[in-house]
Amino acid sequence: MRYGMILDLKRCYGCNACTVICKQKNGTPKGVFWAKVYATEVGKYPQARREYLPTLCMHCANAPCVSVCPTGASYKREDGIVLVDESKCIGCRSCMLSCPYEARYFDFGAEASYFPGKEANPYEVAQASKRKKGTVNKCTLCVDRIDEGEIPACAQVCPTQARIFGDLESTELQKLIISRNGYQEKSVVGTDPSVYYLPR
Amino acid sequence: MYRRENNSPMPKSILAVAAILAILGIGSWIYQLIVGMQVTGLDNNVVWGLYIAFFFVVIGGGAALLAIVGISEFKNILSPDSKSRILLLSITTFIGGGILITIDLGNPIQVFRIATSFKFQSLLVWDFWLLALCFFLALFYLVKVRKDNSGGKVYGLISIAAALFLIVAESFLLSSMLGHHLWESGMTLISFLISAAVVGSAFILLLMPDNRTVRNILLATLVFSLIATLAEVFTGALTGNPETKTEMMLLLSGQGALYFWGQVLIGLILPLFLLLKSYKPIAIALLSIFGTLMGKVWLLALGQWVQGSLVYIPSLPELITIIGTSGIGVLLYGVLVKAFEPKASPKAEQTKMSVA
């Protein structure tokens, strides 16, 4: 069992529904995006086009964030999901430096309210109470939903099904990766990410 | 032959200034504890800044001090009193390093968690235990020197090895971070070793301003540091990959230029000039330490820089906290010197007489 995600770049058209649902579900502070979509412009007019690269924590098989963590706060579940135990995190931020995918964020103690000068609404207050100032946070692959038999929110909300969640060791996903020449981002660093990209 | 050494207690005026700075620094740290790390210049791109840079400088210097005392067991370059003073300074730097890490973690209890995790897969845990080892080695060395005037060759060798391991562990700590190509080369280790030697000899110059050997060692280490720094930056700027080239150009003429030229002009060339032309030991030592700090700041800032973002600039609370930590260090050293006043043991007296 190795949970992961396949991101079909042919299908992603940069609507950022994944970005928004992730923020909504997890109540991450301003500037923090566990799921995000990078947009780049390719080519020259009249052949110019926009290309999108959806990202999230890669939940690497050889997660450097897990090995550098001095307290074991960053850990890997048997199903391959990499998580942070905030009660053990000392905020040394070495996991952030070791992550080649910039998938980790530090809680600098941001205000609960998203909008400056405005009071936080009850939902923001509830979400902020879950955060721990001075610790590191990251995409959990919606582990709470997975444990209840659901799929991650970003995969569920994607209108084009560009985010495909599942067991990477399953025949179905293996076939998909092979048939579409799936690749891993920055595979040269040897972290063996659990996120595969299907080229355009 | 031993030279004139500054063994007098620290002047009260210096201690008073250090106390004021320490109070300011503690106030700034409390402010950071209450408001959070958002008061620093750090963000989600640059997560290690001035505190870690100063930690590398201070710990490197402390390790070099321990190594120099170890070397003195093989080459008679230090008197027992000087060894005591240097070891006291080394102990002070290790405590100072501990304070800096505590400040950077934002909560004193977090340090305890590193100490009790025993997760030796992490280089940070190695760094912690090597630092603890060097601290206790320096402490026991001090006791031994005060008792027998010497630590002995075995103790000297262990101290040199432990100090070297500590510096190597710190450079590996940076080099092992994936995706930061500026730190991945062997230059990181070289620069850590050279900067430790610079800071160590600068520290000793503060204690022994008239010692010609220390002066020559500092001169040599500053020249090495200048060559290594210029070689690293200009090689990157002229022949490196596009990413390295962009970073080095930022250092030479962009947002990082203040750190780089601050290091080269104020922290390397100026002390070299003063060493050769008009000898001002205190200024030379302080400038050398400042230059090393600038070097570490740009190494960290550029290593974490991402395209399209601004180069890291420390915030005012960070600067005040760092200055305050230096004040705490001076105070602590003053207290330790007072507490470990060189006692006139019969053996020590005998050595002094034979030297005279």
Coordinates of N, CA, C and O in Angstrom, one line a residue, chain A residues 32 64 66-72 87-94 96-98 100 102 105-106 108-110 133 191, chain B residues 33-38 40 42-44 47-48 104-105 110 113-114 117 119 121-122 124-125 177-178 180 183 304 306:
Chain A
V32 N -0.1 30.7 2.8 CA 0.2 29.2 2.9 C -0.7 28.4 2.0 O -1.9 28.5 2.2
P64 N 13.2 13.2 2.9 CA 14.4 13.8 3.6 C 13.9 14.6 4.8 O 14.6 14.7 5.8
V66 N 11.7 13.6 6.9 CA 11.6 12.6 8.0 C 13.0 12.3 8.6 O 13.1 12.3 9.8
S67 N 14.0 12.1 7.7 CA 15.3 11.8 8.3 C 16.0 13.0 9.0 O 16.7 12.7 10.0
V68 N 15.8 14.2 8.5 CA 16.5 15.3 9.2 C 15.8 15.7 10.5 O 16.4 16.4 11.3
C69 N 14.5 15.4 10.7 CA 13.8 15.8 11.8 C 14.5 15.3 13.1 O 14.6 14.1 13.3
P70 N 14.9 16.2 14.0 CA 15.6 15.7 15.2 C 14.7 15.1 16.3 O 15.2 14.4 17.2
T71 N 13.4 15.2 16.2 CA 12.6 14.7 17.3 C 11.6 13.6 16.8 O 10.8 13.1 17.6
G72 N 11.6 13.3 15.5 CA 10.6 12.3 15.0 C 9.2 12.9 14.8 O 8.3 12.2 14.6
S87 N 2.8 18.1 18.2 CA 3.1 18.1 19.6 C 4.6 17.7 19.8 O 5.2 18.0 20.8
K88 N 5.2 17.1 18.8 CA 6.7 16.8 18.8 C 7.5 17.8 18.1 O 8.8 17.9 18.3
C89 N 6.9 18.6 17.2 CA 7.7 19.6 16.4 C 8.3 20.7 17.3 O 7.6 21.3 18.1
I90 N 9.6 20.9 17.1 CA 10.3 21.9 17.9 C 10.5 23.2 17.1 O 11.0 24.2 17.6
G91 N 10.1 23.2 15.9 CA 10.2 24.4 15.0 C 11.6 24.7 14.6 O 11.9 25.9 14.4
C92 N 12.4 23.7 14.4 CA 13.8 24.0 14.0 C 13.9 24.3 12.5 O 14.8 24.8 12.0
R93 N 12.8 23.9 11.8 CA 12.7 24.2 10.3 C 13.7 23.5 9.4 O 13.8 23.9 8.3
S94 N 14.4 22.5 10.0 CA 15.3 21.8 9.1 C 14.6 21.0 8.0 O 15.1 20.8 6.9
M96 N 12.0 22.0 6.5 CA 11.7 22.9 5.4 C 12.9 23.1 4.4 O 12.7 23.1 3.2
L97 N 14.0 23.2 5.1 CA 15.3 23.3 4.2 C 15.6 22.1 3.4 O 16.1 22.2 2.4
S98 N 15.2 20.9 4.0 CA 15.6 19.7 3.3 C 14.6 19.3 2.2 O 14.9 18.4 1.4
P100 N 13.0 19.4 -1.1 CA 13.3 20.1 -2.4 C 12.1 20.6 -3.1 O 12.2 21.2 -4.2
E102 N 9.6 22.5 -1.6 CA 9.1 23.7 -0.9 C 7.6 23.5 -0.5 O 6.7 24.3 -0.7
Y105 N 5.5 24.6 5.5 CA 5.3 26.0 5.9 C 5.5 26.0 7.5 O 5.2 25.1 8.2
F106 N 6.0 27.2 7.9 CA 6.2 27.4 9.3 C 5.1 28.4 9.8 O 4.7 29.3 9.1
F108 N 4.2 31.2 11.7 CA 4.9 32.3 12.3 C 4.1 33.0 13.3 O 4.5 34.0 13.9
G109 N 2.9 32.5 13.5 CA 1.9 33.1 14.5 C 1.0 34.2 13.8 O 0.7 35.2 14.4
A110 N 0.6 33.8 12.6 CA -0.3 34.7 11.9 C -1.6 34.9 12.5 O -2.1 34.0 13.3
K133 N 1.4 27.7 16.9 CA 2.4 28.7 16.6 C 3.8 28.1 16.8 O 4.1 27.4 17.8
T191 N 14.4 11.2 -3.9 CA 13.4 11.1 -2.8 C 12.3 10.2 -3.1 O 11.5 9.9 -2.3
Chain B
L33 N 9.0 36.0 21.7 CA 8.3 34.9 22.3 C 6.8 35.2 22.3 O 5.9 34.3 22.1
I34 N 6.4 36.4 22.6 CA 5.0 36.8 22.8 C 4.3 36.9 21.4 O 3.3 36.2 21.1
V35 N 4.9 37.6 20.5 CA 4.3 37.9 19.2 C 4.5 36.7 18.2 O 3.7 36.4 17.3
G36 N 5.6 36.0 18.3 CA 5.9 34.9 17.4 C 7.1 35.3 16.5 O 7.5 36.4 16.5
M37 N 7.5 34.3 15.7 CA 8.6 34.5 14.8 C 8.4 35.5 13.7 O 9.2 35.8 12.9
Q38 N 7.1 35.9 13.5 CA 6.8 36.9 12.5 C 7.5 38.2 12.7 O 7.6 39.1 11.8
T40 N 10.6 38.5 13.1 CA 11.9 38.3 12.5 C 11.8 38.6 11.0 O 10.7 38.7 10.5
L42 N 12.5 36.5 8.8 CA 12.3 35.2 8.2 C 10.9 35.0 7.6 O 10.0 35.7 8.0
D43 N 10.8 34.2 6.6 CA 9.5 33.9 6.0 C 9.6 32.4 5.6 O 10.5 31.7 5.9
N44 N 8.6 32.0 4.8 CA 8.6 30.6 4.4 C 9.6 30.2 3.3 O 9.8 29.0 3.0
V47 N 14.2 30.4 6.1 CA 13.8 30.0 7.4 C 15.0 29.9 8.4 O 14.7 29.8 9.6
W48 N 16.2 30.0 7.9 CA 17.3 30.1 8.8 C 18.0 31.5 8.5 O 18.4 31.7 7.4
D104 N 16.3 30.9 18.5 CA 15.8 30.5 17.2 C 14.6 29.6 17.2 O 13.7 29.7 16.4
L105 N 14.7 28.7 18.2 CA 13.5 27.7 18.3 C 12.3 28.4 18.9 O 11.2 27.9 18.8
Q110 N 12.1 23.4 23.8 CA 12.4 22.7 22.5 C 13.8 22.1 22.5 O 14.0 21.0 21.9
R113 N 13.9 18.8 24.1 CA 13.3 17.7 23.2 C 14.4 17.2 22.3 O 14.4 16.0 22.0
I114 N 15.3 18.0 21.8 CA 16.4 17.5 21.0 C 17.3 16.6 21.8 O 17.7 15.5 21.4
S117 N 15.6 13.1 22.3 CA 15.1 12.3 21.2 C 16.0 11.2 20.8 O 15.6 10.1 20.4
K119 N 17.6 10.7 18.2 CA 17.4 10.3 16.8 C 18.6 10.6 16.0 O 18.7 11.7 15.4
Q121 N 19.7 9.7 13.3 CA 19.6 9.8 11.9 C 19.7 11.3 11.5 O 20.0 11.6 10.3
S122 N 19.3 12.2 12.4 CA 19.3 13.6 12.1 C 20.7 14.3 12.5 O 21.2 14.1 13.6
L124 N 21.1 17.3 13.1 CA 20.9 18.3 14.1 C 21.1 17.7 15.5 O 21.6 18.4 16.4
V125 N 20.8 16.4 15.6 CA 21.0 15.7 16.9 C 22.5 15.5 17.1 O 23.0 15.7 18.2
M177 N 21.2 19.5 3.2 CA 19.9 20.0 2.8 C 19.7 19.9 1.3 O 20.4 20.6 0.5
L178 N 18.7 19.2 0.9 CA 18.5 19.0 -0.6 C 18.0 20.2 -1.2 O 17.2 21.0 -0.6
H180 N 19.5 22.9 -2.2 CA 20.2 24.2 -2.0 C 21.6 24.0 -2.5 O 22.6 23.8 -1.8
W183 N 25.0 25.3 -1.1 CA 25.6 24.6 0.1 C 26.2 23.2 -0.2 O 26.8 22.6 0.6
Q304 N 19.0 30.1 0.4 CA 17.6 29.9 0.5 C 16.8 30.8 -0.4 O 15.6 30.8 -0.5
V306 N 14.9 32.3 -3.4 CA 14.1 31.8 -4.5 C 13.8 32.9 -5.5 O 13.6 34.0 -5.2

